[in-house]
Amino acid sequence: MCGIVGYVGAPGSGGALDVVVDGLARLEYRGYDSAGVALAGPGGLATRKKAGKLANLRALLEAAPLEPASTGIGHTRWATHGGPTDANAHPHLAGSGDDEVAVIHNGIIENFAALRAELEAKGVELASETDTEVAAHVLAGHVAAVRGEGLDGGEALAEALRRTCRRLEGAFTLLAVRSGDPSTVVGARRSSPLVVGLGEGETFLGSDVAAFIGRTRDALALGQDEVVTITAEGATITTFDGEPVEGSPFHVDWDVEAAEKGGYSSFMAKEIDEQPRAVADTLLGRSDAEGRLVLDEVRISTEELAAVDKVVVISCGTSSYAGQVAKYAVEHWCRIPVEVEYAHEFRYRDPVVDERTLVVSISQSGETMDTLMAVRHARELGARTVSICNTNGSTIPRESDAVLYTHAGPEIAVASTKAFLAQITACYLLGLYLGALRGTASPELVKEVLEDLHAMPAKVQEVLDGLERVREIARFMADSRSVLFLGRHVGYPVALEGALKLKELAYIHAEGFAAGELKHGPIALIDAGQPVFVVVPPPSSPHGLHGKVVSNIQEIRARGARTLVIAEEGDEGVVPFAEEVIRVPACPPLLMPLLTVVPLQVFAAELAAAKGLDVDQPRNLAKSVTVE
Ligand code: M6R
């Protein structure tokens, strides 16, 4: 939540504004309640900020241009403290003369009320309702003190920021510039994301690498509780206590084209189309010539993994539905209990977790605060932790015992699509790996499932190629007030994901239910014309599952529901009870979510577009949820 950019170019180069605004454009998916910039030039600090999307700030910059500068910071906001107004937009200014500072922030400063009261008691007048402005005033106070002690240049601002951070509680990334020092940006991070980009004669800070990917792919990850000072020559890092530390260098393995729309109407449309590739890339290099699994990134010893007696999956939103799919697969292949829990619930009860528990976190961004806090809690309880993550160098994998990266490439649209398919694929791999290790999945079974998995990208493509009717239905249903989604077994999390996609993109009431649960209450919602998507398991499913779902379709059809059925090619049993049948290719029942979710993604995106909504940036949301 909130996108942050910092930049220092060569003295006199004067291009900071363009670099910062370009960076904000690439980070806008992190929040779009307001945007603002501050430049540090020879004449001091100059800021522009505006409520609403970045386009509003761009218009303001046209109307009221800034003098060129080589150093700047920029922010795109997801509001927490104070509404999305001009006054609450970042940067926030504090101090005066050479010691004036401009500050931008991501996260929540939990002791801001006490600090605010302290400042007000000293006569400081605050111009906004934000916790950020409080931090800016605390920083300005330390700048004046530090400079009074004789420190100057970048070291003065860095030391003042360290002192400030030691006073702050909560999770935060802060960036600051000072009027008297136009060649330095300082940054600090505690639990919120911040990475350094190392260019040729220019240095960057960003909430993620997208901020600077157009100019460099060489980056440094920062650790917890660290302060970084950047100049055009590079970066120096210390702890909050001033101990020098090295950042962890990494090279970004995707380029700027991957973070652009490439001719599509939206990032989401592009990312939906990239799904066959996302699945294929996540599988790539994970099995050897004999079809055996190779998971090098799992760095927990085989003895420890073999001793695991319970798996707990923690995650949020779409990632948690990938976790629910994992439960069916891992329990089936590994004969081990799997609990799936929202990360934000896990931490606040008293979970039964110990050193024999494997806690698997799933996160596209690797920065979701609820999930990060749950991982930390699990480690405190002694559990071994594996992160399934799409973002190299992000916090959750860095703080986990092992990581299984998904290789979906950058996901920019706020609504997750290709990352979901890649997460499910990674869960299958982890399940097979554990099953092989525990002896519950034979080498033959592992080989067979791997072959099935390698066939999935082509099948996902087949689904994508046959969705014109789904698009028509979506346009036709643009005025719907409520849509229900039913599924059983692995179709149940797919139903939940279909409902989430529709809620977040089209702002339509949508609910996903386990089909068998309907008769226990929710069936009362069904009346004439109620649209209901039903995710039907293949006829080959065990335990007569298919027949049960066909009965559920009949039950709702009898009560007037409009049944929109997603079923395998050749499944004729559903035809008499379906107003529409959306076909997907045949595949093993456990792998079906990789196919059945795709029509639901496209349905939601098309319907939202038909309503004239912003598919990439739905209201009130942000891509990376870095507050609890
Ligand atoms: O980055 P993460 O996977 O941890 O994000 C989790 C959720 O915030 C995310 O999946 C969210 O639900 C998306 N908006 C779903 O489309």
XYZ file of C-alpha atoms and ligand atoms in Angstrom:
644
model
C 0.000 0.000 0.000
C 1.339 3.361 -1.080
C 4.015 3.586 -3.724
C 7.273 5.297 -2.867
C 10.022 6.547 -5.181
C 13.308 8.280 -4.396
C 15.917 9.412 -6.893
C 19.326 11.092 -6.965
C 20.886 11.816 -10.370
C 24.207 13.431 -11.243
C 24.449 17.026 -9.968
C 23.040 19.402 -12.576
C 21.351 16.647 -14.604
C 17.978 18.074 -13.629
C 15.837 15.067 -14.583
C 14.493 14.019 -11.182
C 10.879 14.978 -11.795
C 10.477 12.780 -14.886
C 12.168 9.827 -13.209
C 10.040 10.163 -10.082
C 6.744 10.587 -11.966
C 7.591 7.622 -14.265
C 8.288 5.571 -11.156
C 4.980 6.614 -9.636
C 3.167 5.587 -12.801
C 4.615 2.092 -12.406
C 3.751 1.981 -8.701
C 0.274 3.467 -8.952
C -1.232 0.006 -8.489
C -0.073 0.236 -4.865
C -2.554 3.011 -4.097
C -4.283 5.794 -5.967
C -5.979 8.068 -3.442
C -3.496 10.896 -4.093
C -0.040 11.521 -5.514
C 2.728 13.992 -4.791
C 6.372 14.860 -5.374
C 9.079 16.898 -3.667
C 12.228 18.053 -5.453
C 15.389 19.164 -3.665
C 17.269 21.748 -5.708
C 19.744 24.558 -5.091
C 16.834 26.793 -4.126
C 15.498 24.379 -1.476
C 12.459 22.112 -1.525
C 9.509 22.394 -3.894
C 6.429 20.167 -3.730
C 3.260 19.478 -5.680
C 0.550 17.111 -4.506
C -3.018 16.364 -5.460
C -5.877 14.111 -4.365
C -6.966 11.444 -6.846
C -5.004 9.491 -9.395
C -1.599 10.382 -10.771
C -3.271 12.044 -13.753
C -4.401 14.831 -11.391
C -0.842 15.427 -10.215
C 0.379 15.460 -13.805
C -2.225 18.128 -14.626
C -1.107 20.176 -11.638
C 2.536 19.895 -12.707
C 1.537 21.164 -16.161
C -0.319 24.096 -14.670
C 2.341 24.875 -12.064
C 5.703 23.525 -13.290
C 8.610 22.878 -10.954
C 12.189 24.069 -11.480
C 14.413 21.191 -12.710
C 16.274 19.309 -9.974
C 18.433 16.207 -9.775
C 17.017 14.857 -6.514
C 13.429 14.031 -5.652
C 10.897 11.815 -3.935
C 7.363 10.841 -4.943
C 4.402 9.090 -3.399
C 1.144 7.525 -4.480
C -1.197 7.004 -1.540
C -3.637 4.441 -0.178
C -5.290 6.400 2.627
C -5.101 5.198 6.225
C -4.960 8.230 8.546
C -7.124 10.969 7.073
C -9.238 11.009 3.918
C -7.940 11.227 0.351
C -7.564 15.034 0.267
C -4.912 17.413 -1.058
C -3.896 18.273 2.499
C -3.389 14.637 3.476
C -1.451 13.827 0.288
C 2.296 13.243 0.708
C 4.954 14.697 0.828
C 4.569 16.433 4.176
C 6.839 19.332 5.059
C 8.284 20.279 8.444
C 11.111 22.497 9.723
C 12.419 25.624 8.095
C 15.332 27.180 6.240
C 18.145 24.741 5.450
C 16.571 22.232 7.825
C 13.207 21.944 6.132
C 12.383 18.317 5.314
C 9.872 16.674 2.992
C 8.712 13.195 4.022
C 6.750 10.404 2.337
C 5.598 7.265 4.079
C 4.061 3.835 3.639
C 2.631 1.991 6.647
C 1.111 2.992 9.950
C 2.883 4.753 12.814
C 1.038 3.259 15.746
C 2.164 5.751 18.405
C 1.336 8.736 16.224
C -1.368 10.051 18.610
C 1.109 10.314 21.495
C 3.730 11.925 19.245
C 1.158 14.325 17.836
C 0.091 15.373 21.355
C 3.760 15.920 22.241
C 4.285 18.122 19.168
C 1.093 20.105 19.747
C 2.120 20.696 23.363
C 5.266 22.314 21.945
C 3.134 24.566 19.741
C 3.647 22.724 16.441
C 0.687 23.259 14.115
C -0.147 20.291 11.914
C -1.685 20.832 8.515
C -3.040 17.318 7.943
C -4.638 14.396 9.750
C -1.836 12.000 8.808
C 0.607 10.042 10.920
C 3.203 10.926 8.271
C 3.197 14.625 9.059
C 3.851 13.762 12.692
C 6.924 11.776 11.601
C 8.042 14.715 9.451
C 7.977 17.045 12.460
C 9.801 14.555 14.663
C 12.433 14.265 11.904
C 12.741 18.029 11.527
C 13.358 18.331 15.270
C 16.154 15.760 15.073
C 17.646 17.414 11.975
C 17.965 20.695 13.846
C 19.499 18.906 16.848
C 21.934 16.839 14.788
C 23.070 19.854 12.794
C 23.502 21.716 16.069
C 25.902 18.913 17.052
C 27.997 19.684 13.971
C 26.890 16.945 11.558
C 26.168 18.016 7.991
C 25.475 16.650 4.501
C 23.851 13.267 4.025
C 25.096 12.014 7.377
C 23.018 14.683 9.207
C 19.759 13.551 7.587
C 20.570 9.872 8.037
C 21.372 10.295 11.728
C 18.209 12.367 12.248
C 16.176 9.639 10.536
C 17.747 6.930 12.706
C 16.796 8.889 15.827
C 13.300 9.395 14.459
C 12.838 5.695 13.673
C 13.868 4.748 17.192
C 10.896 6.784 18.413
C 8.351 5.274 16.033
C 6.199 2.214 16.643
C 4.429 0.254 13.930
C 5.405 -0.645 10.396
C 6.748 1.963 8.052
C 8.864 2.950 5.122
C 9.944 6.595 5.247
C 11.798 8.654 2.648
C 13.044 12.178 3.254
C 14.922 15.006 1.562
C 16.335 18.143 3.214
C 16.354 21.611 1.746
C 20.018 22.275 2.534
C 21.262 19.053 0.905
C 20.086 18.635 -2.694
C 22.219 15.543 -3.349
C 20.837 13.036 -0.858
C 17.668 11.042 -0.219
C 17.401 8.965 2.947
C 15.054 6.072 3.556
C 14.136 3.768 6.420
C 12.226 0.532 6.599
C 10.593 -1.462 9.345
C 8.404 -4.287 8.046
C 7.243 -2.271 5.025
C 8.979 -2.670 1.656
C 11.888 -0.606 0.289
C 14.497 -1.579 -2.316
C 17.482 0.284 -3.757
C 18.146 0.519 -7.512
C 21.791 0.953 -8.538
C 22.170 2.764 -11.862
C 25.113 4.332 -13.708
C 25.638 7.646 -11.916
C 22.117 7.546 -10.489
C 20.514 5.746 -7.567
C 16.894 4.925 -6.790
C 14.655 3.928 -3.942
C 11.325 2.239 -4.557
C 8.591 0.277 -2.837
C 9.414 -2.351 -5.414
C 11.690 -2.682 -8.410
C 8.977 -1.543 -10.831
C 9.827 1.995 -9.658
C 13.151 1.929 -11.516
C 13.028 -1.109 -13.816
C 13.162 1.151 -16.884
C 16.630 2.398 -15.830
C 18.346 -0.411 -13.952
C 17.827 -4.064 -13.070
C 20.530 -4.114 -10.366
C 19.014 -3.841 -6.936
C 19.749 -4.113 -3.233
C 17.266 -5.513 -0.738
C 17.232 -3.867 2.689
C 16.813 -5.734 5.951
C 14.513 -5.003 8.835
C 15.107 -1.766 10.800
C 17.627 -0.250 8.401
C 18.319 3.267 7.168
C 19.723 3.893 3.697
C 21.344 7.014 2.288
C 21.475 7.377 -1.484
C 23.520 9.782 -3.564
C 24.226 9.684 -7.312
C 27.224 7.440 -6.546
C 25.387 4.714 -4.655
C 23.926 3.686 -1.316
C 25.132 3.283 2.270
C 23.111 1.349 4.807
C 23.059 1.192 8.594
C 20.817 -0.253 11.246
C 18.546 2.074 13.205
C 21.398 2.105 15.762
C 23.963 3.252 13.216
C 25.815 -0.047 12.675
C 26.961 -0.292 9.023
C 25.379 -3.186 7.099
C 25.548 -4.547 3.565
C 22.382 -4.739 1.486
C 21.622 -7.996 -0.326
C 22.273 -7.468 -4.058
C 19.958 -9.076 -6.612
C 19.335 -8.792 -10.328
C 15.779 -8.380 -11.558
C 15.029 -11.125 -14.074
C 12.266 -9.311 -15.967
C 12.503 -6.150 -18.000
C 10.494 -3.019 -18.542
C 8.300 -4.538 -21.291
C 6.977 -7.064 -18.770
C 5.653 -4.156 -16.712
C 3.887 -2.479 -19.635
C 0.499 -3.128 -21.220
C 1.984 -4.139 -24.566
C -1.068 -3.168 -26.620
C -3.686 -4.645 -24.263
C -6.593 -2.530 -23.012
C -5.604 -3.269 -19.413
C -2.867 -4.967 -17.423
C -5.466 -7.458 -16.271
C -6.313 -8.471 -19.843
C -2.603 -8.946 -20.513
C -2.040 -10.892 -17.316
C -5.003 -13.205 -17.987
C -3.478 -13.953 -21.391
C -0.075 -14.602 -19.807
C -1.419 -17.438 -17.675
C -0.240 -20.374 -19.800
C 3.251 -18.882 -19.613
C 2.976 -18.281 -15.847
C 2.147 -21.944 -15.244
C 4.868 -23.152 -17.644
C 7.512 -20.880 -16.087
C 6.603 -21.987 -12.581
C 7.111 -25.602 -13.646
C 10.300 -24.841 -15.550
C 13.427 -26.499 -14.189
C 11.550 -28.187 -11.382
C 11.816 -31.749 -12.645
C 14.791 -33.695 -13.993
C 15.063 -35.821 -17.142
C 13.619 -38.818 -15.269
C 10.592 -36.803 -14.191
C 11.747 -36.474 -10.576
C 11.116 -33.286 -8.666
C 13.897 -30.759 -8.207
C 13.098 -28.069 -5.681
C 16.422 -26.491 -4.871
C 14.998 -23.528 -3.052
C 13.520 -25.652 -0.263
C 16.386 -25.341 2.189
C 14.849 -27.158 5.128
C 16.533 -30.504 5.700
C 14.789 -33.592 4.372
C 14.810 -35.030 7.912
C 12.919 -32.016 9.197
C 10.432 -32.145 6.357
C 9.887 -35.867 6.782
C 9.140 -35.285 10.482
C 6.449 -32.699 9.766
C 3.097 -33.814 11.174
C 0.895 -30.911 10.101
C 0.860 -28.265 7.385
C -0.696 -24.862 8.012
C -1.233 -22.571 5.032
C -1.494 -18.853 5.793
C -2.371 -16.197 3.242
C -5.009 -13.632 2.320
C -7.478 -12.973 -0.483
C -6.872 -14.795 -3.722
C -3.697 -16.343 -2.319
C -5.769 -17.971 0.414
C -7.922 -19.644 -2.233
C -4.749 -21.077 -3.768
C -4.078 -22.377 -0.243
C -7.497 -24.023 -0.148
C -6.726 -25.825 -3.402
C -3.423 -26.911 -1.842
C -5.278 -28.546 1.044
C -7.008 -31.038 -1.258
C -3.807 -31.866 -3.145
C -1.393 -32.029 -0.202
C -3.709 -34.127 1.976
C -4.287 -36.481 -0.938
C -0.628 -36.945 -1.843
C 0.979 -36.604 1.582
C -1.593 -38.067 4.001
C -0.914 -35.244 6.409
C -3.457 -32.803 7.854
C -3.501 -29.382 6.215
C -5.140 -26.366 7.826
C -5.786 -23.283 5.724
C -6.267 -20.044 7.532
C -6.408 -16.338 6.793
C -3.100 -14.911 7.997
C -4.860 -12.141 9.907
C -6.855 -14.712 11.930
C -3.936 -17.073 12.535
C -1.942 -14.570 14.482
C -4.658 -13.466 16.858
C -5.770 -16.820 18.180
C -3.643 -19.388 19.957
C -2.697 -21.725 17.087
C -1.431 -25.211 17.830
C 1.878 -24.948 16.007
C 5.296 -26.328 16.952
C 8.588 -27.416 15.409
C 6.862 -30.298 13.606
C 4.483 -27.933 11.837
C 5.283 -26.731 8.339
C 3.786 -23.292 7.844
C 3.384 -22.429 4.167
C 2.708 -18.791 3.384
C 1.392 -17.818 -0.041
C 1.789 -14.241 -1.255
C 2.119 -12.695 -4.691
C 3.744 -9.540 -3.376
C 5.707 -11.047 -0.518
C 4.847 -7.899 1.415
C 1.294 -8.456 2.690
C 1.547 -7.310 6.285
C -1.034 -9.761 7.650
C 0.887 -12.647 6.112
C 4.288 -11.332 7.175
C 3.152 -10.980 10.780
C 1.678 -14.497 10.722
C 4.976 -15.904 9.378
C 6.884 -14.163 12.163
C 4.430 -15.536 14.708
C 4.800 -19.057 13.291
C 8.585 -18.817 13.572
C 8.316 -17.638 17.158
C 6.261 -20.755 17.847
C 9.062 -22.899 16.416
C 7.473 -23.852 13.075
C 9.472 -24.264 9.864
C 8.283 -21.802 7.252
C 8.103 -22.043 3.475
C 7.117 -19.057 1.378
C 5.396 -19.417 -2.006
C 5.994 -15.999 -3.489
C 6.100 -14.175 -6.819
C 8.354 -11.269 -5.857
C 12.077 -11.837 -5.690
C 13.771 -10.209 -2.728
C 10.529 -9.319 -0.931
C 10.193 -9.515 2.824
C 8.199 -12.718 3.379
C 10.587 -15.043 1.502
C 13.545 -13.292 3.116
C 12.121 -14.049 6.534
C 11.126 -17.653 5.760
C 13.244 -20.796 6.091
C 12.705 -21.653 2.443
C 11.107 -20.196 -0.638
C 9.449 -21.615 -3.685
C 9.246 -18.727 -6.130
C 6.428 -18.626 -8.618
C 7.540 -17.251 -11.964
C 4.447 -15.411 -13.110
C 6.371 -12.198 -13.858
C 5.227 -8.825 -12.557
C 1.524 -8.650 -11.782
C 0.387 -5.030 -12.044
C -3.421 -5.231 -12.106
C -4.734 -5.029 -8.568
C -6.907 -8.118 -9.068
C -4.720 -11.189 -9.056
C -4.972 -13.621 -11.982
C -1.756 -15.127 -13.329
C -0.191 -15.159 -9.877
C -3.113 -17.313 -8.679
C -2.477 -19.961 -11.320
C 1.243 -19.881 -10.575
C 0.571 -20.224 -6.830
C -1.656 -23.253 -7.371
C 1.042 -24.780 -9.574
C 3.682 -24.186 -6.893
C 1.387 -25.753 -4.278
C 1.072 -28.878 -6.412
C 4.866 -29.035 -6.693
C 5.332 -28.639 -2.959
C 2.677 -31.298 -2.293
C 4.366 -33.756 -4.649
C 7.761 -32.978 -3.116
C 6.489 -33.661 0.411
C 4.594 -36.737 -0.738
C 7.714 -38.162 -2.406
C 9.787 -37.420 0.688
C 7.300 -39.027 3.037
C 6.859 -42.032 0.769
C 3.141 -41.410 0.332
C 3.493 -40.414 -3.329
C 5.234 -43.090 -5.387
C 7.825 -42.097 -8.034
C 5.310 -43.282 -10.654
C 2.587 -41.037 -9.270
C 4.940 -38.046 -9.088
C 6.008 -38.636 -12.692
C 2.409 -38.979 -13.858
C 1.225 -35.807 -12.103
C 4.229 -33.878 -13.417
C 3.307 -34.959 -16.937
C -0.270 -33.859 -16.303
C 1.000 -30.523 -14.999
C 3.202 -29.959 -18.039
C 0.109 -30.429 -20.209
C -1.770 -27.677 -18.355
C -0.357 -24.549 -20.065
C -1.725 -25.733 -23.434
C -5.093 -26.478 -21.821
C -5.228 -23.051 -20.175
C -4.559 -21.615 -23.628
C -7.430 -23.674 -25.023
C -9.758 -22.205 -22.391
C -8.570 -18.685 -23.225
C -9.163 -19.272 -26.912
C -12.797 -20.263 -26.372
C -14.189 -17.499 -24.178
C -16.133 -15.325 -26.622
C -19.473 -16.588 -25.288
C -18.368 -15.809 -21.708
C -17.607 -12.237 -22.785
C -21.058 -11.942 -24.369
C -22.736 -13.268 -21.230
C -20.751 -10.783 -19.119
C -21.803 -7.818 -21.252
C -25.402 -9.018 -21.168
C -25.243 -9.305 -17.356
C -23.722 -5.867 -16.733
C -26.802 -4.759 -14.762
C -26.829 -7.754 -12.422
C -27.247 -6.964 -8.750
C -26.064 -10.298 -7.376
C -24.292 -13.371 -8.714
C -23.675 -16.606 -6.813
C -20.904 -19.146 -7.373
C -21.018 -22.802 -6.348
C -18.351 -25.473 -6.300
C -17.378 -28.628 -4.471
C -13.961 -30.120 -3.652
C -11.322 -28.025 -5.495
C -14.204 -26.298 -7.282
C -15.168 -24.659 -3.982
C -12.114 -22.346 -3.754
C -12.641 -21.613 -7.453
C -16.206 -20.496 -6.642
C -14.834 -18.261 -3.864
C -12.280 -16.768 -6.248
C -14.940 -16.196 -8.937
C -17.019 -14.283 -6.398
C -14.034 -12.247 -5.177
C -13.092 -11.273 -8.728
C -16.620 -10.039 -9.417
C -16.850 -8.097 -6.135
C -13.528 -6.360 -6.476
C -13.733 -5.571 -10.185
C -17.426 -4.947 -10.850
C -18.668 -3.914 -7.367
C -21.483 -6.463 -7.633
C -22.658 -8.482 -4.675
C -21.239 -11.963 -5.173
C -20.912 -14.966 -2.898
C -19.144 -18.269 -3.322
C -20.559 -21.351 -1.576
C -19.664 -24.977 -1.187
C -22.417 -26.496 -3.311
C -23.343 -28.988 -0.596
C -23.850 -26.183 1.922
C -26.537 -24.492 -0.149
C -29.389 -26.551 1.232
C -28.353 -25.571 4.777
C -29.451 -21.979 4.269
C -28.113 -20.070 1.273
C -30.621 -21.717 -1.079
C -33.134 -19.228 0.352
C -31.320 -16.612 -1.780
C -32.404 -18.315 -4.998
C -35.394 -16.835 -6.765
C -36.461 -16.426 -10.368
C -33.601 -15.267 -12.572
C -30.832 -15.400 -9.904
C -27.606 -16.037 -11.874
C -25.532 -18.866 -10.411
C -22.207 -20.087 -11.766
C -21.571 -23.727 -10.963
C -18.074 -25.214 -11.183
C -18.676 -28.865 -11.999
C -16.063 -31.530 -11.211
C -15.223 -33.984 -14.010
C -17.411 -37.097 -14.320
C -14.241 -39.085 -13.516
C -14.095 -37.574 -9.994
C -14.113 -40.095 -7.142
C -16.962 -40.690 -4.667
C -19.755 -39.784 -7.092
C -18.862 -36.100 -6.714
C -19.995 -35.173 -10.200
C -23.495 -36.589 -9.664
C -23.819 -34.682 -6.382
C -23.077 -31.384 -8.087
C -25.473 -32.152 -10.940
C -28.149 -32.680 -8.268
C -27.250 -29.301 -6.741
C -27.719 -27.691 -10.154
C -31.149 -29.274 -10.455
C -32.115 -28.022 -6.997
C -31.376 -24.400 -7.850
C -32.763 -24.676 -11.360
C -36.042 -25.916 -9.874
C -36.207 -22.668 -7.900
C -35.722 -20.422 -10.903
C -31.934 -19.892 -10.938
C -30.165 -19.072 -14.209
C -27.486 -21.747 -14.231
C -24.149 -20.949 -15.849
C -22.222 -24.159 -15.737
C -18.485 -24.679 -16.152
C -17.935 -28.294 -17.128
C -15.435 -30.558 -18.808
C -15.647 -31.241 -22.545
C -17.940 -34.188 -23.155
C -19.773 -33.909 -19.828
C -23.303 -34.248 -21.186
C -24.856 -34.883 -17.771
C -25.032 -31.152 -17.028
C -26.629 -30.100 -20.306
C -30.335 -30.533 -19.427
C -29.971 -28.311 -16.354
C -27.716 -25.580 -17.682
C -28.799 -22.361 -19.309
C -25.217 -21.950 -20.515
C -22.394 -24.495 -20.544
C -18.841 -23.158 -20.564
C -16.463 -25.897 -21.594
C -12.943 -26.603 -20.344
C -10.626 -29.405 -21.544
C -10.485 -32.670 -19.619
C -7.809 -32.975 -16.937
C -7.328 -34.785 -13.611
C -9.858 -33.544 -11.019
C -7.216 -32.085 -8.662
C -5.764 -29.888 -11.413
C -9.124 -28.507 -12.596
C -8.823 -25.134 -10.800
C -6.115 -24.113 -13.287
C -8.801 -24.242 -15.971
C -12.143 -23.535 -14.315
C -11.096 -20.239 -12.754
C -10.150 -18.699 -16.105
C -13.715 -18.146 -17.438
C -14.623 -16.567 -14.089
C -11.698 -14.113 -14.294
C -12.674 -13.139 -17.815
C -16.351 -12.847 -16.866
C -15.548 -10.412 -14.035
C -13.121 -8.334 -16.098
C -15.471 -8.101 -19.073
C -18.463 -7.202 -16.936
C -16.468 -4.498 -15.116
C -15.295 -3.083 -18.443
C -18.900 -3.103 -19.730
C -19.839 -1.001 -16.686
C -17.091 1.452 -17.612
C -15.025 0.653 -14.488
C -11.253 0.775 -14.135
C -10.334 -2.888 -14.354
C -6.738 -2.403 -13.239
C -7.372 -0.101 -10.316
C -10.691 -0.912 -8.626
C -11.944 1.559 -6.043
C -10.644 1.440 -2.468
C -8.060 -1.244 -3.198
C -4.297 -1.446 -3.517
C -2.120 -4.178 -4.915
C 0.141 -4.724 -1.990
C -1.574 -4.558 1.393
C 1.200 -3.434 3.696
C -0.935 -2.452 6.670
C -2.706 -4.750 9.124
O 0.287 -10.182 -2.388
P -0.606 -11.186 -1.751
O -0.791 -12.406 -2.557
O -0.192 -11.516 -0.333
O -2.021 -10.475 -1.659
C -3.096 -11.083 -1.009
C -4.387 -10.368 -1.314
O -4.338 -9.045 -0.868
C -4.704 -10.384 -2.819
O -4.761 -11.676 -3.320
C -6.053 -9.678 -3.065
O -7.091 -10.432 -2.525
C -6.271 -9.418 -4.551
N -6.871 -8.131 -4.717
C -7.145 -10.426 -5.184
O -7.422 -10.151 -6.511
